PDB file of C-alpha atoms in Angstrom:
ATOM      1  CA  UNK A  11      98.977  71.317  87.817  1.00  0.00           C
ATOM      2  CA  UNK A  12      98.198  74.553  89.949  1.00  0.00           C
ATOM      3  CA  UNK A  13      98.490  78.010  87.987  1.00  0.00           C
ATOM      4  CA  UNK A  14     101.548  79.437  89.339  1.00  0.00           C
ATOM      5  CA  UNK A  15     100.969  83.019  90.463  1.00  0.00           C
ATOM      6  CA  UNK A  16     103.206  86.137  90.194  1.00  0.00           C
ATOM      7  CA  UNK A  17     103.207  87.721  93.487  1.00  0.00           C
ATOM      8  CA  UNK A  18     104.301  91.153  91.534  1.00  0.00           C
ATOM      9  CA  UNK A  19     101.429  91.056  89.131  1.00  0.00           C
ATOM     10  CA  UNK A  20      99.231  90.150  91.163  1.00  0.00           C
ATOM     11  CA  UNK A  21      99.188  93.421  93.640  1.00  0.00           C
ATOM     12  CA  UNK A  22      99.584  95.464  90.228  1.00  0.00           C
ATOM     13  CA  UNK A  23      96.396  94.289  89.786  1.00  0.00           C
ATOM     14  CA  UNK A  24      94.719  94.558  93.147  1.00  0.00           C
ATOM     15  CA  UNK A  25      96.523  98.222  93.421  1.00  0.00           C
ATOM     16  CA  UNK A  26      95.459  98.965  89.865  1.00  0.00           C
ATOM     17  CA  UNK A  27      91.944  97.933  90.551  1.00  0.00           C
ATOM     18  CA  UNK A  28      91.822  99.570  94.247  1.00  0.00           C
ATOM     19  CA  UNK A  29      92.602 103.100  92.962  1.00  0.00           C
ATOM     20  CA  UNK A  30      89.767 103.210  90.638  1.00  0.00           C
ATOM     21  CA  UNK A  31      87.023 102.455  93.010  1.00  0.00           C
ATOM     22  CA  UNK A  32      88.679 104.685  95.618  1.00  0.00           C
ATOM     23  CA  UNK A  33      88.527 107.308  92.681  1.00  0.00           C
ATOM     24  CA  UNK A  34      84.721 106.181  91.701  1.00  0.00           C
ATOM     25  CA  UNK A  35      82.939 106.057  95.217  1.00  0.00           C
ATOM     26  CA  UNK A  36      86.047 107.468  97.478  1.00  0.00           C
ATOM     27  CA  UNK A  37      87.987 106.060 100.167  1.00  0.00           C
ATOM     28  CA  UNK A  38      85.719 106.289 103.101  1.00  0.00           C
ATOM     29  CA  UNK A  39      82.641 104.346 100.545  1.00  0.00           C
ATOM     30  CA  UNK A  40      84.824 101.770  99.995  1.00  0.00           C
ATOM     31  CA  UNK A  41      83.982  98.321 101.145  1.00  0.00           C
ATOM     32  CA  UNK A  42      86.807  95.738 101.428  1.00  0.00           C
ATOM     33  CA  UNK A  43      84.251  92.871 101.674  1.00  0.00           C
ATOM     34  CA  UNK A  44      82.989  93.945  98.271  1.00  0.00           C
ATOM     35  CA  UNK A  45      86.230  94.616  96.450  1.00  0.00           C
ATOM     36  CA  UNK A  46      87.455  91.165  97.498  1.00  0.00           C
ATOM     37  CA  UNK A  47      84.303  89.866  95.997  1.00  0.00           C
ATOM     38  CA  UNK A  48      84.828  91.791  92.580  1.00  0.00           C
ATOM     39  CA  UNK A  49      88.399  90.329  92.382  1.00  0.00           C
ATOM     40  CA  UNK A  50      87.093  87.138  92.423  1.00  0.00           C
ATOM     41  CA  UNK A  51      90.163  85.747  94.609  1.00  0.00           C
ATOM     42  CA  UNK A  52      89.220  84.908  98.138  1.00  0.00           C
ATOM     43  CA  UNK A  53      89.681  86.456 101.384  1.00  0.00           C
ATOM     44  CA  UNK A  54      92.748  84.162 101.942  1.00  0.00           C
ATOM     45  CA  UNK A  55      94.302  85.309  98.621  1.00  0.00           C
ATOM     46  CA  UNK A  56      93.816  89.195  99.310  1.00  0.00           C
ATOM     47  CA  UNK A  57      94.962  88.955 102.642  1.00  0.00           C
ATOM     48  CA  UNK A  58      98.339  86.888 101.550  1.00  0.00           C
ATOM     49  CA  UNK A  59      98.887  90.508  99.945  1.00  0.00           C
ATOM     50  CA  UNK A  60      97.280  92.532 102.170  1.00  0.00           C
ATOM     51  CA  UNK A  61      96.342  92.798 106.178  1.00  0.00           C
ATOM     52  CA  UNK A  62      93.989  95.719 105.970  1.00  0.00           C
ATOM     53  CA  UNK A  63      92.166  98.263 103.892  1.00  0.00           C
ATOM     54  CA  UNK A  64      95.458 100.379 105.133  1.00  0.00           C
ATOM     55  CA  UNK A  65      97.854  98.819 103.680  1.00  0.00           C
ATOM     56  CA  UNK A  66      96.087  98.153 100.683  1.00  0.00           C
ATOM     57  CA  UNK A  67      95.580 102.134 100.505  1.00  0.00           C
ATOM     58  CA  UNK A  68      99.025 103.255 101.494  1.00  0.00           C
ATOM     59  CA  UNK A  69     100.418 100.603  98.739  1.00  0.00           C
ATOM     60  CA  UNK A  70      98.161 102.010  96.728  1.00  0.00           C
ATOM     61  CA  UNK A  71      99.589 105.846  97.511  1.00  0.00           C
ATOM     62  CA  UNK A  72     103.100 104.148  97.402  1.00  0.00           C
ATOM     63  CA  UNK A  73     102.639 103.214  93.997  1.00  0.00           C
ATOM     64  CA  UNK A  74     100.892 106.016  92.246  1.00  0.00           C
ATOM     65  CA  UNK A  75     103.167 108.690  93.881  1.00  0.00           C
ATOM     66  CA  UNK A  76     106.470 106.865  92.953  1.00  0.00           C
ATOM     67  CA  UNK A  77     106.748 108.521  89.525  1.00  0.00           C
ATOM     68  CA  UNK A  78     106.423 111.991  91.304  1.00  0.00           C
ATOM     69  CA  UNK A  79     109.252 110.963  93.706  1.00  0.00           C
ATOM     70  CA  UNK A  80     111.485 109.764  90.777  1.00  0.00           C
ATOM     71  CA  UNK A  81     111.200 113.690  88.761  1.00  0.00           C
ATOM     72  CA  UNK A  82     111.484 115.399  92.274  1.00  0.00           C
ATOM     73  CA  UNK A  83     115.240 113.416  92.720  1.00  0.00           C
ATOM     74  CA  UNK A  84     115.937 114.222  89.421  1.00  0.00           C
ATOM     75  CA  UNK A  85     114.831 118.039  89.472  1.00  0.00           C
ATOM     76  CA  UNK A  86     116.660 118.212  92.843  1.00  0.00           C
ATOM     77  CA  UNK A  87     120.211 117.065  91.464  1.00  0.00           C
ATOM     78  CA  UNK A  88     119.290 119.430  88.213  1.00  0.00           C
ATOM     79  CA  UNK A  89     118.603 122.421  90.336  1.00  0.00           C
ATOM     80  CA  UNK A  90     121.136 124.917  91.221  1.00  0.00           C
ATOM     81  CA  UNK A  91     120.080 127.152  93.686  1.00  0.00           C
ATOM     82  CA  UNK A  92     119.512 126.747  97.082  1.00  0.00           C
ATOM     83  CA  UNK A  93     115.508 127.835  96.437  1.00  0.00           C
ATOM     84  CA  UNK A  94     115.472 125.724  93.109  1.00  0.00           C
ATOM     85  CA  UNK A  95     116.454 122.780  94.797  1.00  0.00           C
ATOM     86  CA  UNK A  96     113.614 123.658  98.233  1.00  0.00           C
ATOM     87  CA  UNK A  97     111.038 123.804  95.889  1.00  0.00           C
ATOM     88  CA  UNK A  98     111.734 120.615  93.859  1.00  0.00           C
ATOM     89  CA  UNK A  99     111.970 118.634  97.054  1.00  0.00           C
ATOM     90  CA  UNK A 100     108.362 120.042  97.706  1.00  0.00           C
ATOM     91  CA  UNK A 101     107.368 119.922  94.106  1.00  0.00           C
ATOM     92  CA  UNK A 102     105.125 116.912  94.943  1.00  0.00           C
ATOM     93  CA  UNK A 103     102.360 119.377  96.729  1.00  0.00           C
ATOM     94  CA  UNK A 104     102.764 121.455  93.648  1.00  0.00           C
ATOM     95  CA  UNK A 105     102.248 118.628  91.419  1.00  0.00           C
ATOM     96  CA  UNK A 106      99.272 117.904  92.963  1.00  0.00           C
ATOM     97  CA  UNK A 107      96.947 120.549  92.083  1.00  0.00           C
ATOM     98  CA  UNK A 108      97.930 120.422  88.344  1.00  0.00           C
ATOM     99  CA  UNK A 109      94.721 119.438  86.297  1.00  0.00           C
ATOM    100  CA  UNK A 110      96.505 116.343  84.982  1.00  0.00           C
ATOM    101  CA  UNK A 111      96.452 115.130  88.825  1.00  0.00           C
ATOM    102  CA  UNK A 112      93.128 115.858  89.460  1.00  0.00           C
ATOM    103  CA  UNK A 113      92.224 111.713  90.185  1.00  0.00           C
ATOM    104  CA  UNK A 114      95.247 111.548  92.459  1.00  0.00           C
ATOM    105  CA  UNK A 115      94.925 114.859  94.323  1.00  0.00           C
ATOM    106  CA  UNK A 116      91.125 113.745  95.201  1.00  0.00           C
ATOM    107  CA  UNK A 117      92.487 110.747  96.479  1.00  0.00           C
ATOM    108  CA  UNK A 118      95.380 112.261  98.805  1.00  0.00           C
ATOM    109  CA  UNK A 119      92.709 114.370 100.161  1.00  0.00           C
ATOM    110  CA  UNK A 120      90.665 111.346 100.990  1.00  0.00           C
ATOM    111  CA  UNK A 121      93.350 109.701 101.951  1.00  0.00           C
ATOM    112  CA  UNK A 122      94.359 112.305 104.587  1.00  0.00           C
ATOM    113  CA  UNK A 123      92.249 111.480 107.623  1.00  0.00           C
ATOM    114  CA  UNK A 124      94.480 108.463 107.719  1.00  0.00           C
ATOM    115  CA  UNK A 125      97.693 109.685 108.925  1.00  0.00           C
ATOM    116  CA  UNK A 126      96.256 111.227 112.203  1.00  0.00           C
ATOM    117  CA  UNK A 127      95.506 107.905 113.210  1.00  0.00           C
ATOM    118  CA  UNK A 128      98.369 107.355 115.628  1.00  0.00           C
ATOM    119  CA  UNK A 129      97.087 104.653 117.315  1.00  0.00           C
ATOM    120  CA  UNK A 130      97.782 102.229 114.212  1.00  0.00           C
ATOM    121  CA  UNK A 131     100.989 101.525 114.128  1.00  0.00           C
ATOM    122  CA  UNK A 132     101.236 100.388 110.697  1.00  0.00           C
ATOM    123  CA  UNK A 133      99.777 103.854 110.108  1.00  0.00           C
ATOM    124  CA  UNK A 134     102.565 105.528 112.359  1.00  0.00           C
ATOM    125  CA  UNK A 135     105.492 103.727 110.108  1.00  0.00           C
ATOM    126  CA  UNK A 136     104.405 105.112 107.133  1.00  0.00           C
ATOM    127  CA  UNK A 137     104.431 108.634 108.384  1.00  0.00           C
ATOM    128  CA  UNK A 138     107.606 107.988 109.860  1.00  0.00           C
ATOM    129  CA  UNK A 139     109.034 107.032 106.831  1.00  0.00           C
ATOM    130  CA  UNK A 140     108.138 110.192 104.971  1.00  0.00           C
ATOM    131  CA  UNK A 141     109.136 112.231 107.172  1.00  0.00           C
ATOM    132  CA  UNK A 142     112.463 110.763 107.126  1.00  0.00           C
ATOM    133  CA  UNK A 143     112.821 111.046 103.450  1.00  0.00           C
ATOM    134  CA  UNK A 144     111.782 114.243 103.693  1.00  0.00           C
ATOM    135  CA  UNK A 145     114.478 115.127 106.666  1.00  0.00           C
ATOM    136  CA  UNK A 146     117.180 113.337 104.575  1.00  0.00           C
ATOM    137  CA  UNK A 147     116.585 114.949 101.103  1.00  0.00           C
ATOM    138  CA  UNK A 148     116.195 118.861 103.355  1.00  0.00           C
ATOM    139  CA  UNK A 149     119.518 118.042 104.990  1.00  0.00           C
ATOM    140  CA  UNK A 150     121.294 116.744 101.907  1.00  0.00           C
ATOM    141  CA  UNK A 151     120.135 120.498 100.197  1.00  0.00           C
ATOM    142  CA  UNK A 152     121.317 122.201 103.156  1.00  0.00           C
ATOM    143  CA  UNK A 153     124.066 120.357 103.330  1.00  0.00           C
ATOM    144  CA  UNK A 154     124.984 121.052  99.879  1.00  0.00           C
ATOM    145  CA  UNK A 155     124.723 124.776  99.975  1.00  0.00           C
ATOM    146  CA  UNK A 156     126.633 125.271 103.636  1.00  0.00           C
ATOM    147  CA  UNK A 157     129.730 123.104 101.503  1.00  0.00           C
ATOM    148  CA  UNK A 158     129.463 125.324  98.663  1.00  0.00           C
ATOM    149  CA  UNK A 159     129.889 128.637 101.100  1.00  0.00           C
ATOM    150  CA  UNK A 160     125.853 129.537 100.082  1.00  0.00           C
ATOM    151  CA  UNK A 161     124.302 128.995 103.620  1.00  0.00           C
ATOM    152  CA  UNK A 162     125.798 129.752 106.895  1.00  0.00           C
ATOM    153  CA  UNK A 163     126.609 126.825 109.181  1.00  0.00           C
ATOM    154  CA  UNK A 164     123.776 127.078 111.745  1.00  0.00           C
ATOM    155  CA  UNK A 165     121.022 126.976 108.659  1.00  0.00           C
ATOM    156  CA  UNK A 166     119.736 123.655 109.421  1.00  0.00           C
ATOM    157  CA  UNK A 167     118.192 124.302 112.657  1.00  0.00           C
ATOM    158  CA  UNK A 168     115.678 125.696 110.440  1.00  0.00           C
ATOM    159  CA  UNK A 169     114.899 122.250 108.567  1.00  0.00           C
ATOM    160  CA  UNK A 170     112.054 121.135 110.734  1.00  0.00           C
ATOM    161  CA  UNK A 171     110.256 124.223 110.825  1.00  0.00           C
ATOM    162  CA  UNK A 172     110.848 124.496 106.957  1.00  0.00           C
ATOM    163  CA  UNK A 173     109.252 121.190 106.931  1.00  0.00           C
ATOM    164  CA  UNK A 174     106.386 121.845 109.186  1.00  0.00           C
ATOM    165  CA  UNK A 175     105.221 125.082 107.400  1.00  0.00           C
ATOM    166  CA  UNK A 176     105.634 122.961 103.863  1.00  0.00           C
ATOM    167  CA  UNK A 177     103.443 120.677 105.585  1.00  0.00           C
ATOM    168  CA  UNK A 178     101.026 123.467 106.937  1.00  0.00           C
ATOM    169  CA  UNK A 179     100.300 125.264 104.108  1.00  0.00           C
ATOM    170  CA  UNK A 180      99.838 122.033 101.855  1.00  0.00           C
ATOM    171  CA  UNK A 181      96.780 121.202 104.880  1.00  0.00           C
ATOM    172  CA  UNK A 182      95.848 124.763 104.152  1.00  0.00           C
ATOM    173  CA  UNK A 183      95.698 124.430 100.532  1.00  0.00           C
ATOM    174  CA  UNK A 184      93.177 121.814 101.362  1.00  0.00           C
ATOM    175  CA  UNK A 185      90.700 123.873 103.746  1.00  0.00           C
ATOM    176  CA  UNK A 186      90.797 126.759 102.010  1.00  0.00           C
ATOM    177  CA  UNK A 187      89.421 126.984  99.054  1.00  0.00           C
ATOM    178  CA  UNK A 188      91.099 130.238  97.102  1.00  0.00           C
ATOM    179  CA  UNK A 189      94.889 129.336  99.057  1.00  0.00           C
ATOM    180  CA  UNK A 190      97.499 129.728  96.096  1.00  0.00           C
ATOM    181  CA  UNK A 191      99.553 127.219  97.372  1.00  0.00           C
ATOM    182  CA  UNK A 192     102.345 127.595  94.929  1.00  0.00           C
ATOM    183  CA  UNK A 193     102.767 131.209  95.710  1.00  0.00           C
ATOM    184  CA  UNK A 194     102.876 131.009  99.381  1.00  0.00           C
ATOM    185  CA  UNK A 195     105.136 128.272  98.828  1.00  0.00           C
ATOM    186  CA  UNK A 196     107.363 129.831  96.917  1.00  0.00           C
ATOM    187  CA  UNK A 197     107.970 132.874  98.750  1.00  0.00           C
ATOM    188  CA  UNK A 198     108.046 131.576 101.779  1.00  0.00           C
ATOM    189  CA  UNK A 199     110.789 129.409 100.546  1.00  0.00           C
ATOM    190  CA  UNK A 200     112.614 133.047  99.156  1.00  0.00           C
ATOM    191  CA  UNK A 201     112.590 134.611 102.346  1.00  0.00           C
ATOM    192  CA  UNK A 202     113.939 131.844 104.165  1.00  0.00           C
ATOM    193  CA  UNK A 203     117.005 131.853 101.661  1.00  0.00           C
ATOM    194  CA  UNK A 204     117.448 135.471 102.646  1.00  0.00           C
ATOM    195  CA  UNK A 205     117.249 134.666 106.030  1.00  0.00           C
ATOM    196  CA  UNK A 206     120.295 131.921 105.477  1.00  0.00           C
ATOM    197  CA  UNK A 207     122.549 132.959 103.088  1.00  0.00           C
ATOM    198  CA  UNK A 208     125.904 133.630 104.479  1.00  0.00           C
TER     199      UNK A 208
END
């Protein structure tokens, strides 16, 4: 009688197993060839779960970043001001750079090349669903604070500039090596209130 196999606990395992060799020798090192081999599944069994080294990765991010997405929804809903709420939303930049992340921030970084590639199109879906999560949550906030009287009602023209310069000073925070993120974050995030309250 064939072994039956749980689809689930299977790419736990292949994730699981993925994300320490990308830690160990890095995601650019890594050799799909040779991880397949160190499974010990075939090439027909990996690619029943996975297509390409991408997916496999971006699963991979999906997976190890979920936790950080479940506190950020739940520090959103617990903050109450309008720059409480901004920086939870962006918390997961923050998050990144604490010590206890150390594995996972090294392997953002690596992963980063990745999402300029705009010609993949699996590549391009992922981004595109970020960035929608990330323009839903923004306009949920702002939302929020124009109904409670806190912002005035043109406000969220500024979301996707908000979100670009989020987005610029986390690529900053990556370049340069003395960049105190969480500072420039956080003030920038201050003065933008300012600018918006009503």
């Amino acid at each position: 009688m064939p072994k039956i196999v749980n689809s689930s606990e299977k790419i736990d395992f292949i994730c699981e197993k993925a994300y320490e060799e990308f830690i160990k020798n890095g995601v650019n090192s890594f050799s799909l060839n040779k991880f397949i081999e160190s499974l010990n599944i075939s090439k027909g069994q990996f690619y029943h779960y996975f297509k390409t080294k991408e997916e496999l990765v971006f699963e991979v991010i999906d997976r190890k970043s979920e936790k950080f997405f479940v506190n950020t929804e739940k520090e959103i809903k617990e903050a109450q001001t309008f720059s409480e709420k901004l920086l939870a939303l962006f918390s997961f930049y923050l998050v990144l750079s604490d010590p206890e992340n150390k594995s996972f921030d090294k392997f953002m970084k690596d992963t980063f090349y990745m999402y300029l590639n705009i010609e993949n199109k699996f590549i391009k879906q992922k981004n595109a669903e970020c960035y929608d999560y990330l323009i839903n949550a923004t306009n949920e906030i702002f939302d929020e604070m124009i109904a409670k009287g806190f912002l005035n009602e043109n406000a969220k023209k500024f979301i996707p500039s908000l979100i670009a310069t989020a987005d610029g000073m986390y690529l900053q925070s990556m370049i340069l090596e003395n960049y105190d993120l969480k500072k420039n974050l956080i003030d920038y995030i201050r003065m933008l209130e300012d600018l918006l309250k009503r």
